[in-house]
mmCIF file of C-alpha atoms in Angstrom:
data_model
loop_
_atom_site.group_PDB
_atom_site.id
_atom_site.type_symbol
_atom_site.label_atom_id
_atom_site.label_comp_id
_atom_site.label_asym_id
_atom_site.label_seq_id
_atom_site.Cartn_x
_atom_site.Cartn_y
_atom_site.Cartn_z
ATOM 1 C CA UNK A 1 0.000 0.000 0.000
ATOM 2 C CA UNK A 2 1.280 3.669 -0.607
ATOM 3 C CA UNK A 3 2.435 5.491 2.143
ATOM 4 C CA UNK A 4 0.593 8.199 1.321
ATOM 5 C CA UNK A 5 -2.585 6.886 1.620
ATOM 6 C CA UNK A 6 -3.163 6.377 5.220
ATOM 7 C CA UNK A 7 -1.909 10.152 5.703
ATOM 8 C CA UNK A 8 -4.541 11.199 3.237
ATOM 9 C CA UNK A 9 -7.105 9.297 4.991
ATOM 10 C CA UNK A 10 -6.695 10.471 8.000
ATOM 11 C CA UNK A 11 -6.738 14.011 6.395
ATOM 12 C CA UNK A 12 -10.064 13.481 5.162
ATOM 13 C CA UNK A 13 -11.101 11.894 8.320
ATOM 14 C CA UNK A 14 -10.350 14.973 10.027
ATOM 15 C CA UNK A 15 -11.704 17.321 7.813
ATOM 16 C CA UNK A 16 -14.872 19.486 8.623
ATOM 17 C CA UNK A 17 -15.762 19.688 5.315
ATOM 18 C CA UNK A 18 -14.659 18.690 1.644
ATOM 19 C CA UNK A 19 -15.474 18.922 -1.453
ATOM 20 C CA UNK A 20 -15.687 16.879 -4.908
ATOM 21 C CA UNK A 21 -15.509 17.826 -8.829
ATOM 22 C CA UNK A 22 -16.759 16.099 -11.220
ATOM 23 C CA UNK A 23 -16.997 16.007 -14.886
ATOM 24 C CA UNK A 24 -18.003 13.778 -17.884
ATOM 25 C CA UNK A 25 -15.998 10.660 -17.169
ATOM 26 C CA UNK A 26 -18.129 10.129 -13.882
ATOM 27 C CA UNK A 27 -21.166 10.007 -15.660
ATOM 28 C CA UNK A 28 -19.678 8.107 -19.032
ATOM 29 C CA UNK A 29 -19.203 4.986 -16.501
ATOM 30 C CA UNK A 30 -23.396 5.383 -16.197
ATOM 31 C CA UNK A 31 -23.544 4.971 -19.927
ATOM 32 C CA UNK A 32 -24.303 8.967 -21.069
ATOM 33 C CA UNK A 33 -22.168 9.945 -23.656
ATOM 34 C CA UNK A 34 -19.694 12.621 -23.257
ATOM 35 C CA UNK A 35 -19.528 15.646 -25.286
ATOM 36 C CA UNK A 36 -15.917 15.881 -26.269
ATOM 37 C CA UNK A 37 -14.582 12.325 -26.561
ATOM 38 C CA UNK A 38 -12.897 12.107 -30.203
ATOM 39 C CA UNK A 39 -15.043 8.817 -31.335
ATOM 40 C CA UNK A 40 -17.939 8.601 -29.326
ATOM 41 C CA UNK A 41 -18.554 12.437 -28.033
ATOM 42 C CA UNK A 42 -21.816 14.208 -28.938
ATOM 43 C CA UNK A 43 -19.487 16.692 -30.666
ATOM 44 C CA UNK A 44 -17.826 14.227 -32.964
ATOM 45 C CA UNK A 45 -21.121 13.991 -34.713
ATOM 46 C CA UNK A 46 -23.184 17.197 -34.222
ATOM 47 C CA UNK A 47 -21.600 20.978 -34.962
ATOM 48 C CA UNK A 48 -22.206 22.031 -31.013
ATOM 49 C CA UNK A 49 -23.454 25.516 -32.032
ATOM 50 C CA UNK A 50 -26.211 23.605 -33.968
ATOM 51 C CA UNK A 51 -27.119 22.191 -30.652
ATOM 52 C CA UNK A 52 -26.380 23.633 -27.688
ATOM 53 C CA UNK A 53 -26.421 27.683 -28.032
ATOM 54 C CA UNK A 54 -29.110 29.766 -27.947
ATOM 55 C CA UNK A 55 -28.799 30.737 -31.939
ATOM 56 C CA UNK A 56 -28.981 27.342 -32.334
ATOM 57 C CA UNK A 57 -32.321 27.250 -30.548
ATOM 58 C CA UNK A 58 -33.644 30.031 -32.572
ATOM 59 C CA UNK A 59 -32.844 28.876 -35.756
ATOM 60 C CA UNK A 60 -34.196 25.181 -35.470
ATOM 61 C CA UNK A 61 -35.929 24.816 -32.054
ATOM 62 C CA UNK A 62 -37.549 21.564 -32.936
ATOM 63 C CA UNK A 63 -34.745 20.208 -34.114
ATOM 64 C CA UNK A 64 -32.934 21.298 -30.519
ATOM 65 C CA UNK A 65 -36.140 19.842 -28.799
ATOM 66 C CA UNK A 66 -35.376 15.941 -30.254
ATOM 67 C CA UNK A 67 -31.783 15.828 -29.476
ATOM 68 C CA UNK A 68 -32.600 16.891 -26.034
ATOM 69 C CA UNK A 69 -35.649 14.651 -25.243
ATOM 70 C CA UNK A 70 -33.378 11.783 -26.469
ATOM 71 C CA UNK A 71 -30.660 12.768 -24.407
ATOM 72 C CA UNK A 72 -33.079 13.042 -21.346
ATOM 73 C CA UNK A 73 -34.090 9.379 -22.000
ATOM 74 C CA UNK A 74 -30.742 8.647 -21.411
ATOM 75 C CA UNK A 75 -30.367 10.220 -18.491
ATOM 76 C CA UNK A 76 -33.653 8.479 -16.794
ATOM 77 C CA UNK A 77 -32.558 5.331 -18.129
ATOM 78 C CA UNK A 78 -29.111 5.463 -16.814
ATOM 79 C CA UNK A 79 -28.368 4.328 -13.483
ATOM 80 C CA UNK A 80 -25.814 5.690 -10.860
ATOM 81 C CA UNK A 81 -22.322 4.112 -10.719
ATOM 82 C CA UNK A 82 -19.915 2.797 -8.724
ATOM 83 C CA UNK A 83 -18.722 6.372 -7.967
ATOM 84 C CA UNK A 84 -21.814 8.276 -7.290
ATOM 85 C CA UNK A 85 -22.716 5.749 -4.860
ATOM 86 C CA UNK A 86 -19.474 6.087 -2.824
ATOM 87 C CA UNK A 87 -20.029 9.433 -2.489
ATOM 88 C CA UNK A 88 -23.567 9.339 -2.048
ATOM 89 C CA UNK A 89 -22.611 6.656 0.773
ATOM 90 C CA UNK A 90 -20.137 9.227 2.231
ATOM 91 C CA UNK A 91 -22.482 11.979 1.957
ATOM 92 C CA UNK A 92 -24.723 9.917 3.903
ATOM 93 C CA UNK A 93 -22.354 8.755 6.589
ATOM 94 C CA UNK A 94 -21.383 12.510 7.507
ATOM 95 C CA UNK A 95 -24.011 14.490 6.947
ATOM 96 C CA UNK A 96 -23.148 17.792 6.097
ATOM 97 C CA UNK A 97 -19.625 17.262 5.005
ATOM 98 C CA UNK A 98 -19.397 17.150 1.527
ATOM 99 C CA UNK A 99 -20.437 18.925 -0.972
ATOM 100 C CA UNK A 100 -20.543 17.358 -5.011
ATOM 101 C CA UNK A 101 -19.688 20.007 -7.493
ATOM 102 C CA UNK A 102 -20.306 18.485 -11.496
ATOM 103 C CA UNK A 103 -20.314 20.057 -14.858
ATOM 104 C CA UNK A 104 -23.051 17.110 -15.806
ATOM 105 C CA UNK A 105 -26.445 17.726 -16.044
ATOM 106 C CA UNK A 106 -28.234 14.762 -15.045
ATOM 107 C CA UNK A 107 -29.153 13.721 -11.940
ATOM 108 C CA UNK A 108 -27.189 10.907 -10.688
ATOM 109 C CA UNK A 109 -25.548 12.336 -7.918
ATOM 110 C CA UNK A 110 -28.773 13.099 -6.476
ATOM 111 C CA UNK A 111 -30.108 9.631 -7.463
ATOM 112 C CA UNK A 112 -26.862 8.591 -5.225
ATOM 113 C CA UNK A 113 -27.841 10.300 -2.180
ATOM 114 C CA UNK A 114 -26.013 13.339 -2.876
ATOM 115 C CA UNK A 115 -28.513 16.242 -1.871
ATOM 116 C CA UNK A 116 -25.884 18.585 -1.087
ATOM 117 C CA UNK A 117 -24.580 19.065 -5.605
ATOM 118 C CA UNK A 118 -24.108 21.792 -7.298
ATOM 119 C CA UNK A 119 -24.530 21.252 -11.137
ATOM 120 C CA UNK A 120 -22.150 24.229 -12.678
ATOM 121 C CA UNK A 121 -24.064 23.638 -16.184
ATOM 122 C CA UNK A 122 -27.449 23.390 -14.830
ATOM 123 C CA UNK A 123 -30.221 20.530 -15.473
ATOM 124 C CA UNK A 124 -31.044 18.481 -18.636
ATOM 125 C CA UNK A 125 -34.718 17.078 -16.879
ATOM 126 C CA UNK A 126 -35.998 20.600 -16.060
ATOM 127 C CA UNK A 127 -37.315 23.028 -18.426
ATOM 128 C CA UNK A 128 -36.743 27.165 -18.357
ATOM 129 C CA UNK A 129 -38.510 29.799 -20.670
ATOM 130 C CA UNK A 130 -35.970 31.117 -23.645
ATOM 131 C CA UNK A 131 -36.949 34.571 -22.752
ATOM 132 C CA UNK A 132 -38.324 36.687 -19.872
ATOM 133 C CA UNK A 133 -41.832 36.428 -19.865
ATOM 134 C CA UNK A 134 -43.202 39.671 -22.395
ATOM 135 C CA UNK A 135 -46.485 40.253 -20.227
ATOM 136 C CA UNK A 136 -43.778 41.124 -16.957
ATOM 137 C CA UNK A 137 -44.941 37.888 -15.112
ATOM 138 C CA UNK A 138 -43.553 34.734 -14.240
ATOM 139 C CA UNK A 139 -45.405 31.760 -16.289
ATOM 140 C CA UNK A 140 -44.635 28.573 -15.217
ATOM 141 C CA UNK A 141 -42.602 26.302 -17.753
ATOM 142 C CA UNK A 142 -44.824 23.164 -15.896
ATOM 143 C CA UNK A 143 -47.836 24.617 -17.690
ATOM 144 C CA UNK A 144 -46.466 24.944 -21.195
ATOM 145 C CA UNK A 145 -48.262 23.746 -23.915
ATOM 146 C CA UNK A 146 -47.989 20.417 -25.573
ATOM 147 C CA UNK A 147 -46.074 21.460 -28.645
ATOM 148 C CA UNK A 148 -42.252 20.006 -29.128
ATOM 149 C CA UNK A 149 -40.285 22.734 -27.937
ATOM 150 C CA UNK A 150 -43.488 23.926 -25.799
ATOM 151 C CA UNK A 151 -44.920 26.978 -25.508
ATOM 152 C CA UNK A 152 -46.721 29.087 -22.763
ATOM 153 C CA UNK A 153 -49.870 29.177 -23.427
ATOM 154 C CA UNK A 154 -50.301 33.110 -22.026
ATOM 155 C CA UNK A 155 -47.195 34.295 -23.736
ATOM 156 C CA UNK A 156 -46.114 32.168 -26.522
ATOM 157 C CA UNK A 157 -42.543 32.344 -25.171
ATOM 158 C CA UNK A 158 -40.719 29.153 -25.764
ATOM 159 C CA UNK A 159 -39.849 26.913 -23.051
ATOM 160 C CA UNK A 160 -36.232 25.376 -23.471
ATOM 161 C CA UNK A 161 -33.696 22.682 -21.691
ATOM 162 C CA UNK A 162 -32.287 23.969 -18.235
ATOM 163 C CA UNK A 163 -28.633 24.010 -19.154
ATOM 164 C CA UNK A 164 -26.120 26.292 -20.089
ATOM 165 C CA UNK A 165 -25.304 26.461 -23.805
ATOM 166 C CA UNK A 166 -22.506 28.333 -25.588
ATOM 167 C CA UNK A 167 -22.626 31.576 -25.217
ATOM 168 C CA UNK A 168 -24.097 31.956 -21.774
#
């Protein structure tokens, strides 16, 4: 065993609080595809500015819409790993002590146990509206109409995925 490791152990034994980042590669092990990886990455096959920024969006909404319900059936469909459970364990062993920060956008880590995450690139399973509302109040992306991207039904604003595209 490294000789380091016990040291670092007891480090994080006697820490107050820590704190975790992750990225893609936790998630890849849960079977969502990353966005950068040269043969498999969303990017190798879609022009990202197509896809994920808001000019994107504008020019080809529906087209936006499909790749992101598809990706959301991935994300429900995929399970949390190995890794998101350790933590989730931890998290749940020491209440209070860690905190999960994660450029991904699903929810695994809170599927793990990990109620204390911060996603840095928001959330693929929640919708927000592509503009403020134009009548000066908030409508609730919930009650959008059924149309793919939906609409509110009071202001005709278009409701979009809850991440952070290009851009923003």
């Amino acid at each position: 065993m490294d000789a380091a490791l016990p040291a670092l152990r007891e480090r994080i034994r006697a820490a107050r609080r820590g704190a975790v980042l992750t990225g893609a590669g936790m998630s890849a092990e849960s079977g969502i595809p990353t966005f950068r990886d040269a043969m498999t990455g969303l990017w190798s096959r879609f022009d990202p500015m197509q896809l994920a920024s808001e000019e994107g969006f504008r020019a080809d909404p529906g087209r936006v819409w499909r790749c992101y319900a598809e990706r959301r059936v991935g994300v429900q469909a995929a399970q949390p790993n190995a890794g998101h459970r350790a933590l989730g364990d931890f998290a749940r062993a020491h209440p209070g002590r860690l905190t999960v920060i994660t450029q991904n956008v699903d929810d695994l880590h809170q599927r793990a146990g990990n109620t204390d995450t911060i996603r840095l690139h928001g959330d693929i399973l929640v919708d927000r509206w592509l503009e403020p509302c134009r009548r000066g109040r908030a409508c609730d992306p919930a009650a959008a109409g059924s149309s793919r991207p939906p609409r509110c039904a009071e202001c005709g604003n278009l409701a979009r995925p809850g991440v952070v595209w290009f851009g923003e």
